[in-house]
mmCIF file of C-alpha atoms in Angstrom:
data_model
loop_
_atom_site.group_PDB
_atom_site.id
_atom_site.type_symbol
_atom_site.label_atom_id
_atom_site.label_comp_id
_atom_site.label_asym_id
_atom_site.label_seq_id
_atom_site.Cartn_x
_atom_site.Cartn_y
_atom_site.Cartn_z
ATOM 1 C CA MET A 6 -21.476 31.366 -18.357
ATOM 2 C CA LYS A 7 -23.792 31.759 -21.362
ATOM 3 C CA GLN A 8 -21.680 29.303 -23.371
ATOM 4 C CA THR A 9 -21.722 26.757 -20.551
ATOM 5 C CA SER A 10 -25.488 27.107 -20.118
ATOM 6 C CA ALA A 11 -26.000 26.662 -23.856
ATOM 7 C CA ARG A 12 -23.889 23.504 -23.797
ATOM 8 C CA TRP A 13 -25.876 22.058 -20.901
ATOM 9 C CA LEU A 14 -29.106 22.819 -22.743
ATOM 10 C CA ALA A 15 -27.771 21.155 -25.888
ATOM 11 C CA LEU A 16 -26.701 18.122 -23.860
ATOM 12 C CA GLY A 17 -30.173 17.931 -22.324
ATOM 13 C CA ALA A 18 -31.801 18.133 -25.760
ATOM 14 C CA LEU A 19 -29.480 15.404 -27.031
ATOM 15 C CA PHE A 20 -30.393 13.216 -24.063
ATOM 16 C CA MET A 21 -34.078 13.672 -24.850
ATOM 17 C CA GLY A 22 -33.380 12.625 -28.424
ATOM 18 C CA PHE A 23 -31.534 9.582 -27.116
ATOM 19 C CA ALA A 24 -34.468 8.651 -24.869
ATOM 20 C CA ALA A 25 -36.872 8.988 -27.823
ATOM 21 C CA CYS A 26 -34.683 6.748 -29.996
ATOM 22 C CA LEU A 27 -34.429 4.183 -27.204
ATOM 23 C CA ALA A 28 -38.219 4.135 -26.822
ATOM 24 C CA ALA A 29 -38.647 3.795 -30.583
ATOM 25 C CA SER A 30 -36.173 0.910 -30.651
ATOM 26 C CA LEU A 31 -38.120 -0.963 -27.971
ATOM 27 C CA CYS A 32 -41.524 -0.315 -29.546
ATOM 28 C CA ALA A 33 -40.931 -0.505 -33.306
ATOM 29 C CA GLY A 34 -41.232 -3.853 -35.052
ATOM 30 C CA VAL A 35 -43.484 -6.278 -36.868
ATOM 31 C CA SER A 36 -45.100 -7.517 -33.634
ATOM 32 C CA GLY A 37 -47.092 -4.296 -33.317
ATOM 33 C CA MET A 38 -46.447 -3.586 -29.630
ATOM 34 C CA GLY A 39 -47.157 0.041 -28.796
ATOM 35 C CA VAL A 40 -45.640 2.294 -26.171
ATOM 36 C CA ARG A 41 -48.319 1.459 -23.623
ATOM 37 C CA ARG A 42 -47.898 -2.286 -24.101
ATOM 38 C CA VAL A 43 -44.112 -2.066 -23.779
ATOM 39 C CA TRP A 44 -44.477 0.036 -20.626
ATOM 40 C CA GLU A 45 -46.814 -2.547 -19.099
ATOM 41 C CA LEU A 46 -44.326 -5.322 -19.782
ATOM 42 C CA LEU A 47 -41.408 -3.293 -18.404
ATOM 43 C CA THR A 48 -43.285 -2.489 -15.195
ATOM 44 C CA GLY A 49 -44.166 -6.125 -14.540
ATOM 45 C CA GLY A 50 -47.708 -6.192 -15.854
ATOM 46 C CA ALA A 51 -49.216 -9.476 -16.980
ATOM 47 C CA GLY A 52 -48.877 -10.076 -20.681
ATOM 48 C CA ASP A 53 -48.468 -12.485 -23.507
ATOM 49 C CA ALA A 54 -45.387 -14.701 -23.184
ATOM 50 C CA VAL A 55 -44.509 -14.204 -26.851
ATOM 51 C CA GLU A 56 -44.562 -10.405 -26.514
ATOM 52 C CA ALA A 57 -42.464 -10.592 -23.353
ATOM 53 C CA GLY A 58 -39.948 -12.807 -25.124
ATOM 54 C CA ILE A 59 -39.697 -10.414 -28.057
ATOM 55 C CA LEU A 60 -39.159 -7.444 -25.758
ATOM 56 C CA PHE A 61 -36.753 -8.933 -23.212
ATOM 57 C CA HIS A 62 -34.790 -11.358 -25.391
ATOM 58 C CA ILE A 63 -34.653 -9.577 -28.754
ATOM 59 C CA ARG A 64 -35.366 -5.851 -28.586
ATOM 60 C CA MET A 65 -33.794 -4.968 -25.236
ATOM 61 C CA PRO A 66 -30.444 -6.713 -25.889
ATOM 62 C CA ARG A 67 -30.351 -5.139 -29.332
ATOM 63 C CA ALA A 68 -31.131 -1.644 -28.037
ATOM 64 C CA PHE A 69 -28.612 -1.884 -25.193
ATOM 65 C CA ALA A 70 -25.949 -3.231 -27.538
ATOM 66 C CA ALA A 71 -26.544 -0.310 -29.928
ATOM 67 C CA CYS A 72 -26.225 2.156 -27.039
ATOM 68 C CA LEU A 73 -22.949 0.679 -25.789
ATOM 69 C CA CYS A 74 -21.398 0.168 -29.216
ATOM 70 C CA GLY A 75 -22.463 3.603 -30.441
ATOM 71 C CA ALA A 76 -20.958 5.366 -27.426
ATOM 72 C CA ALA A 77 -17.801 3.237 -27.586
ATOM 73 C CA LEU A 78 -17.113 3.796 -31.290
ATOM 74 C CA ALA A 79 -17.860 7.518 -31.074
ATOM 75 C CA VAL A 80 -15.502 8.146 -28.151
ATOM 76 C CA SER A 81 -12.874 5.861 -29.690
ATOM 77 C CA GLY A 82 -13.014 7.994 -32.831
ATOM 78 C CA LEU A 83 -12.718 11.172 -30.767
ATOM 79 C CA LEU A 84 -9.637 9.857 -28.959
ATOM 80 C CA LEU A 85 -7.972 8.788 -32.208
ATOM 81 C CA GLN A 86 -8.672 12.127 -33.883
ATOM 82 C CA THR A 87 -7.252 14.005 -30.907
ATOM 83 C CA THR A 88 -4.127 11.907 -30.354
ATOM 84 C CA LEU A 89 -3.261 11.664 -34.057
ATOM 85 C CA GLY A 90 -4.200 15.293 -34.733
ATOM 86 C CA ASN A 91 -6.248 14.056 -37.677
ATOM 87 C CA GLY A 92 -9.942 14.787 -38.129
ATOM 88 C CA LEU A 93 -10.195 11.982 -40.707
ATOM 89 C CA ALA A 94 -9.175 9.293 -38.215
ATOM 90 C CA SER A 95 -11.676 6.807 -36.806
ATOM 91 C CA PRO A 96 -11.677 3.108 -35.899
ATOM 92 C CA GLY A 97 -13.044 2.368 -39.374
ATOM 93 C CA THR A 98 -10.910 4.634 -41.568
ATOM 94 C CA ILE A 99 -7.478 3.756 -40.108
ATOM 95 C CA GLY A 100 -8.024 -0.006 -39.912
ATOM 96 C CA VAL A 101 -8.589 -0.450 -36.170
ATOM 97 C CA ASN A 102 -11.942 -2.172 -36.642
ATOM 98 C CA SER A 103 -10.547 -4.486 -39.310
ATOM 99 C CA GLY A 104 -7.571 -5.365 -37.138
ATOM 100 C CA ALA A 105 -9.902 -6.216 -34.275
ATOM 101 C CA GLY A 106 -12.121 -8.219 -36.626
ATOM 102 C CA PHE A 107 -9.182 -10.230 -37.966
ATOM 103 C CA ALA A 108 -8.090 -11.049 -34.409
ATOM 104 C CA VAL A 109 -11.628 -12.236 -33.589
ATOM 105 C CA VAL A 110 -11.695 -14.544 -36.627
ATOM 106 C CA LEU A 111 -8.185 -15.852 -35.881
ATOM 107 C CA ALA A 112 -9.111 -16.571 -32.270
ATOM 108 C CA ALA A 113 -12.273 -18.375 -33.399
ATOM 109 C CA VAL A 114 -10.137 -20.614 -35.631
ATOM 110 C CA LEU A 115 -7.358 -21.359 -33.134
ATOM 111 C CA LEU A 116 -9.005 -21.300 -29.710
ATOM 112 C CA PRO A 117 -12.078 -22.867 -28.113
ATOM 113 C CA PRO A 118 -15.025 -20.485 -27.593
ATOM 114 C CA ALA A 119 -15.111 -18.561 -24.313
ATOM 115 C CA PRO A 120 -17.244 -15.625 -23.046
ATOM 116 C CA LEU A 121 -14.386 -13.106 -23.001
ATOM 117 C CA LEU A 122 -12.460 -14.493 -25.963
ATOM 118 C CA ARG A 123 -13.924 -12.094 -28.523
ATOM 119 C CA VAL A 124 -13.221 -9.027 -26.412
ATOM 120 C CA ALA A 125 -9.654 -10.098 -25.606
ATOM 121 C CA ALA A 126 -8.874 -10.992 -29.222
ATOM 122 C CA ALA A 127 -10.489 -7.805 -30.554
ATOM 123 C CA PHE A 128 -8.538 -5.668 -28.067
ATOM 124 C CA THR A 129 -5.245 -7.281 -29.122
ATOM 125 C CA GLY A 130 -5.941 -6.672 -32.805
ATOM 126 C CA ALA A 131 -7.217 -3.133 -32.259
ATOM 127 C CA MET A 132 -4.271 -2.186 -30.049
ATOM 128 C CA LEU A 133 -1.639 -3.519 -32.445
ATOM 129 C CA THR A 134 -3.242 -1.757 -35.401
ATOM 130 C CA THR A 135 -3.528 1.516 -33.493
ATOM 131 C CA LEU A 136 0.126 1.351 -32.433
ATOM 132 C CA VAL A 137 1.215 0.747 -36.029
ATOM 133 C CA VAL A 138 -0.730 3.775 -37.253
ATOM 134 C CA TYR A 139 0.479 5.904 -34.337
ATOM 135 C CA GLY A 140 4.074 4.873 -34.994
ATOM 136 C CA LEU A 141 3.669 5.907 -38.623
ATOM 137 C CA ALA A 142 2.246 9.262 -37.603
ATOM 138 C CA SER A 143 4.844 10.082 -34.950
ATOM 139 C CA ARG A 144 8.086 8.745 -36.441
ATOM 140 C CA MET A 145 7.672 9.340 -40.162
ATOM 141 C CA GLY A 146 5.901 12.687 -39.977
ATOM 142 C CA ALA A 147 3.221 11.370 -42.291
ATOM 143 C CA SER A 148 0.540 13.719 -43.531
ATOM 144 C CA ARG A 149 -3.103 13.321 -42.588
ATOM 145 C CA LEU A 150 -3.973 11.813 -45.941
ATOM 146 C CA THR A 151 -1.015 9.405 -45.767
ATOM 147 C CA ILE A 152 -2.186 8.113 -42.398
ATOM 148 C CA VAL A 153 -5.686 7.497 -43.730
ATOM 149 C CA MET A 154 -4.342 5.780 -46.846
ATOM 150 C CA ALA A 155 -2.094 3.576 -44.715
ATOM 151 C CA GLY A 156 -5.081 2.744 -42.518
ATOM 152 C CA LEU A 157 -7.176 1.824 -45.539
ATOM 153 C CA ALA A 158 -4.358 -0.420 -46.787
ATOM 154 C CA LEU A 159 -4.200 -2.143 -43.390
ATOM 155 C CA SER A 160 -7.970 -2.504 -43.427
ATOM 156 C CA SER A 161 -7.874 -4.203 -46.836
ATOM 157 C CA LEU A 162 -5.080 -6.503 -45.674
ATOM 158 C CA PHE A 163 -6.930 -7.575 -42.530
ATOM 159 C CA SER A 164 -10.191 -8.045 -44.447
ATOM 160 C CA ALA A 165 -8.435 -10.280 -46.985
ATOM 161 C CA ALA A 166 -6.804 -12.289 -44.194
ATOM 162 C CA SER A 167 -10.160 -12.701 -42.446
ATOM 163 C CA ASP A 168 -11.790 -13.855 -45.679
ATOM 164 C CA ALA A 169 -8.990 -16.378 -46.214
ATOM 165 C CA LEU A 170 -9.469 -17.827 -42.731
ATOM 166 C CA VAL A 171 -13.238 -18.071 -43.170
ATOM 167 C CA THR A 172 -12.766 -19.748 -46.561
ATOM 168 C CA LEU A 173 -10.450 -22.372 -45.063
ATOM 169 C CA TRP A 174 -12.453 -22.804 -41.843
ATOM 170 C CA PRO A 175 -16.049 -21.879 -42.776
ATOM 171 C CA ASP A 176 -17.531 -23.064 -39.470
ATOM 172 C CA ALA A 177 -15.190 -21.058 -37.254
ATOM 173 C CA LEU A 178 -17.363 -17.921 -37.193
ATOM 174 C CA LEU A 179 -21.007 -18.722 -37.827
ATOM 175 C CA ASP A 180 -22.129 -15.059 -37.949
ATOM 176 C CA ARG A 181 -19.369 -13.999 -40.345
ATOM 177 C CA SER A 182 -21.720 -12.279 -42.811
ATOM 178 C CA THR A 183 -23.353 -10.021 -40.221
ATOM 179 C CA PHE A 184 -20.027 -9.532 -38.424
ATOM 180 C CA SER A 185 -18.257 -8.268 -41.552
ATOM 181 C CA ILE A 186 -20.990 -5.693 -42.294
ATOM 182 C CA GLY A 187 -21.965 -4.743 -38.752
ATOM 183 C CA GLY A 188 -25.273 -5.520 -37.107
ATOM 184 C CA PHE A 189 -27.083 -6.685 -33.993
ATOM 185 C CA GLY A 190 -29.334 -9.420 -35.346
ATOM 186 C CA SER A 191 -27.852 -12.144 -33.132
ATOM 187 C CA VAL A 192 -27.038 -10.132 -29.999
ATOM 188 C CA THR A 193 -27.969 -11.640 -26.633
ATOM 189 C CA MET A 194 -28.147 -10.090 -23.193
ATOM 190 C CA ALA A 195 -25.161 -12.220 -22.159
ATOM 191 C CA SER A 196 -22.968 -10.566 -24.806
ATOM 192 C CA VAL A 197 -24.200 -7.124 -23.721
ATOM 193 C CA GLN A 198 -23.284 -7.913 -20.124
ATOM 194 C CA THR A 199 -19.856 -9.091 -21.267
ATOM 195 C CA ILE A 200 -18.863 -5.835 -22.948
ATOM 196 C CA ALA A 201 -20.646 -3.415 -20.591
ATOM 197 C CA PRO A 202 -17.801 -3.244 -17.983
ATOM 198 C CA PHE A 203 -15.218 -2.609 -20.703
ATOM 199 C CA VAL A 204 -17.257 0.125 -22.356
ATOM 200 C CA VAL A 205 -18.041 1.849 -19.044
ATOM 201 C CA THR A 206 -14.362 1.662 -18.022
ATOM 202 C CA GLY A 207 -13.248 3.063 -21.375
ATOM 203 C CA LEU A 208 -15.755 5.917 -21.267
ATOM 204 C CA LEU A 209 -14.801 6.888 -17.709
ATOM 205 C CA ALA A 210 -11.118 6.807 -18.654
ATOM 206 C CA ALA A 211 -11.811 9.017 -21.680
ATOM 207 C CA PHE A 212 -13.623 11.561 -19.499
ATOM 208 C CA LEU A 213 -10.720 11.579 -17.026
ATOM 209 C CA LEU A 214 -8.195 12.020 -19.837
ATOM 210 C CA SER A 215 -10.087 14.875 -21.497
ATOM 211 C CA PRO A 216 -8.341 17.749 -19.618
ATOM 212 C CA GLY A 217 -4.945 16.352 -20.643
ATOM 213 C CA LEU A 218 -6.120 15.880 -24.220
ATOM 214 C CA ASN A 219 -7.099 19.553 -24.278
ATOM 215 C CA LEU A 220 -3.490 20.382 -23.460
ATOM 216 C CA LEU A 221 -2.245 18.049 -26.203
ATOM 217 C CA LEU A 222 -4.200 20.132 -28.709
ATOM 218 C CA LEU A 223 -1.865 23.024 -27.847
ATOM 219 C CA GLY A 224 1.179 20.986 -28.897
ATOM 220 C CA ASP A 225 3.469 18.628 -27.013
ATOM 221 C CA ASP A 226 5.948 21.339 -25.990
ATOM 222 C CA THR A 227 3.237 23.539 -24.522
ATOM 223 C CA ALA A 228 1.636 20.559 -22.793
ATOM 224 C CA ARG A 229 4.959 19.598 -21.178
ATOM 225 C CA ALA A 230 5.539 23.194 -20.095
ATOM 226 C CA LEU A 231 2.152 23.052 -18.346
ATOM 227 C CA GLY A 232 3.181 19.909 -16.465
ATOM 228 C CA LEU A 233 1.585 17.191 -18.616
ATOM 229 C CA ASN A 234 3.369 13.964 -19.463
ATOM 230 C CA ALA A 235 2.360 14.123 -23.122
ATOM 231 C CA ARG A 236 3.659 10.681 -24.095
ATOM 232 C CA LEU A 237 1.890 8.927 -21.212
ATOM 233 C CA CYS A 238 -1.359 10.806 -21.832
ATOM 234 C CA ARG A 239 -1.300 9.969 -25.542
ATOM 235 C CA PHE A 240 -0.544 6.298 -24.880
ATOM 236 C CA CYS A 241 -3.366 6.038 -22.326
ATOM 237 C CA ALA A 242 -5.756 7.623 -24.824
ATOM 238 C CA ILE A 243 -4.701 5.144 -27.521
ATOM 239 C CA LEU A 244 -5.151 2.264 -25.061
ATOM 240 C CA CYS A 245 -8.609 3.548 -24.194
ATOM 241 C CA ALA A 246 -9.544 3.979 -27.881
ATOM 242 C CA ALA A 247 -8.461 0.419 -28.643
ATOM 243 C CA LEU A 248 -10.446 -0.973 -25.690
ATOM 244 C CA LEU A 249 -13.614 0.846 -26.746
ATOM 245 C CA ALA A 250 -13.301 -0.175 -30.400
ATOM 246 C CA ALA A 251 -12.599 -3.784 -29.409
ATOM 247 C CA ALA A 252 -15.645 -4.003 -27.161
ATOM 248 C CA ALA A 253 -17.861 -2.626 -29.920
ATOM 249 C CA VAL A 254 -16.425 -4.894 -32.629
ATOM 250 C CA SER A 255 -16.779 -8.017 -30.473
ATOM 251 C CA VAL A 256 -20.578 -7.544 -30.364
ATOM 252 C CA GLY A 257 -21.576 -5.319 -33.274
ATOM 253 C CA GLY A 258 -19.018 -6.409 -35.856
ATOM 254 C CA LEU A 259 -17.254 -4.072 -38.282
ATOM 255 C CA ILE A 260 -19.515 -1.029 -38.041
ATOM 256 C CA SER A 261 -17.984 1.745 -40.137
ATOM 257 C CA PHE A 262 -18.055 5.551 -40.088
ATOM 258 C CA LEU A 263 -19.823 6.029 -36.732
ATOM 259 C CA GLY A 264 -16.488 6.872 -35.110
ATOM 260 C CA LEU A 265 -16.024 9.528 -37.777
ATOM 261 C CA LEU A 266 -19.525 11.042 -37.783
ATOM 262 C CA ALA A 267 -20.234 11.415 -34.067
ATOM 263 C CA PRO A 268 -17.038 13.295 -33.010
ATOM 264 C CA HIS A 269 -17.502 15.815 -35.827
ATOM 265 C CA MET A 270 -21.107 16.356 -34.788
ATOM 266 C CA ALA A 271 -19.939 16.939 -31.210
ATOM 267 C CA ARG A 272 -17.200 19.306 -32.384
ATOM 268 C CA PHE A 273 -19.757 21.284 -34.371
ATOM 269 C CA LEU A 274 -21.946 21.664 -31.277
ATOM 270 C CA VAL A 275 -19.370 22.415 -28.562
ATOM 271 C CA GLY A 276 -16.139 23.425 -30.295
ATOM 272 C CA ASN A 277 -12.702 21.966 -29.559
ATOM 273 C CA ASP A 278 -13.045 21.404 -25.809
ATOM 274 C CA VAL A 279 -12.527 17.638 -25.337
ATOM 275 C CA ARG A 280 -14.141 17.813 -21.892
ATOM 276 C CA TRP A 281 -17.427 18.578 -23.646
ATOM 277 C CA GLN A 282 -16.741 16.627 -26.816
ATOM 278 C CA ALA A 283 -16.470 13.342 -24.887
ATOM 279 C CA PRO A 284 -20.009 13.288 -23.392
ATOM 280 C CA PHE A 285 -21.536 14.743 -26.577
ATOM 281 C CA SER A 286 -19.753 12.120 -28.684
ATOM 282 C CA ALA A 287 -20.829 9.268 -26.410
ATOM 283 C CA LEU A 288 -24.466 10.329 -26.286
ATOM 284 C CA GLY A 289 -24.542 11.314 -29.958
ATOM 285 C CA GLY A 290 -22.973 8.032 -31.047
ATOM 286 C CA ALA A 291 -25.461 6.004 -29.001
ATOM 287 C CA THR A 292 -28.376 8.024 -30.395
ATOM 288 C CA LEU A 293 -27.210 7.774 -34.000
ATOM 289 C CA LEU A 294 -26.621 4.016 -33.856
ATOM 290 C CA LEU A 295 -29.956 3.417 -32.116
ATOM 291 C CA ALA A 296 -31.796 5.433 -34.758
ATOM 292 C CA CYS A 297 -30.002 3.741 -37.657
ATOM 293 C CA ASP A 298 -30.569 0.268 -36.220
ATOM 294 C CA THR A 299 -34.285 0.945 -35.733
ATOM 295 C CA LEU A 300 -34.592 2.212 -39.305
ATOM 296 C CA ALA A 301 -32.534 -0.674 -40.694
ATOM 297 C CA ARG A 302 -34.889 -3.279 -39.242
ATOM 298 C CA THR A 303 -38.173 -1.474 -39.952
ATOM 299 C CA LEU A 304 -37.779 0.311 -43.312
ATOM 300 C CA PHE A 305 -38.083 -2.873 -45.362
ATOM 301 C CA SER A 306 -40.020 -4.986 -42.871
ATOM 302 C CA PRO A 307 -40.262 -7.979 -42.708
ATOM 303 C CA TYR A 308 -36.763 -7.879 -44.262
ATOM 304 C CA GLU A 309 -33.927 -6.449 -42.222
ATOM 305 C CA LEU A 310 -30.792 -4.581 -43.268
ATOM 306 C CA PRO A 311 -27.608 -4.806 -41.195
ATOM 307 C CA VAL A 312 -27.097 -1.419 -39.585
ATOM 308 C CA GLY A 313 -23.610 -1.180 -41.089
ATOM 309 C CA ILE A 314 -25.118 -0.764 -44.561
ATOM 310 C CA LEU A 315 -27.219 2.228 -43.531
ATOM 311 C CA LEU A 316 -24.276 3.852 -41.740
ATOM 312 C CA SER A 317 -22.133 3.413 -44.845
ATOM 313 C CA PHE A 318 -24.733 5.280 -46.916
ATOM 314 C CA LEU A 319 -24.458 8.142 -44.402
ATOM 315 C CA GLY A 320 -20.743 7.948 -43.755
ATOM 316 C CA VAL A 321 -19.274 7.754 -47.252
ATOM 317 C CA PRO A 322 -20.677 11.131 -48.452
ATOM 318 C CA PHE A 323 -19.615 12.706 -45.147
ATOM 319 C CA PHE A 324 -16.085 11.303 -45.481
ATOM 320 C CA LEU A 325 -15.784 12.501 -49.076
ATOM 321 C CA GLY A 326 -17.052 15.912 -47.992
ATOM 322 C CA LEU A 327 -14.360 16.092 -45.306
ATOM 323 C CA LEU A 328 -11.693 15.188 -47.854
ATOM 324 C CA PHE A 329 -12.910 17.853 -50.279
ATOM 325 C CA THR A 330 -13.176 20.557 -47.574
ATOM 326 C CA ARG A 331 -9.743 19.842 -46.102
ATOM 327 C CA LYS A 332 -8.158 19.699 -49.547
ATOM 328 C CA LYS A 333 -9.521 23.172 -50.303
ATOM 329 C CA ARG A 334 -8.082 24.439 -46.988
ATOM 330 C CA GLY A 335 -4.686 22.879 -47.754
ATOM 331 C CA GLU A 336 -4.869 20.582 -44.715
ATOM 332 C CA LEU A 337 -4.051 17.366 -46.621
#
């Protein structure tokens, strides 16, 4: 009871942090709108048309996109770490993001633009990449480090293929630079509305799968003895992880390391119970991406950094620390 109460309190504190980051994202910027002014505009008060345009057509889509993409990448990373049994796995480190990105570029070259084209192409690329990595892990008995190295090799391959396509067809993807780094500079409310159903569906599926994923942590034989179809549960989790990563990539581009950072933060707070890790990862991922995006566009104002750069500065030391710690424990 005490542990459950402590977890609920921690979740409440995290939600308050998320709300503060959301408010900061809506208020911070070169236009100088304060909290009171933003509140007046949100509640329908009369105001300057320029300020209303900045809030409703630039800041709100960007903030909502960061929330959805942060939650999606964090839970996708959690699902991949659980199903692969590898704490180093994430959509960025095993090549899922790059596979989705290559599929987006390929679709932009071969097919006419359509509202759902990016999501469909990204899902196809993410799913195929995830299945390749999962097949390597399950059939070859590869070590944790081998899986990550194979993922990094796939990531390099897909990045090179994407660069080749953009070189040959430079007008196919106009936001290629931001897309390859990860950022929300060109996000619109229409794109947010496009991915929202997919992200919500993926998050709900992850929450429903969490009891079965807890059993998978005990081992496949134990899970089967307890009545779980381990293969079906693992496949559904992989499908869900690919859907979430694809939705995030289609709007935010190739944002790295968030899917690695947020699940480990959740695991530190609530332990190895996936039923609690899922909501903590979703809320933590949304909060972290919101905070990083706000800092990326305000630290060097009027210049703006893509949020992927700031996350890389945070993620690379964390990833190297994980490698060093697990090597000392003999887990690699």
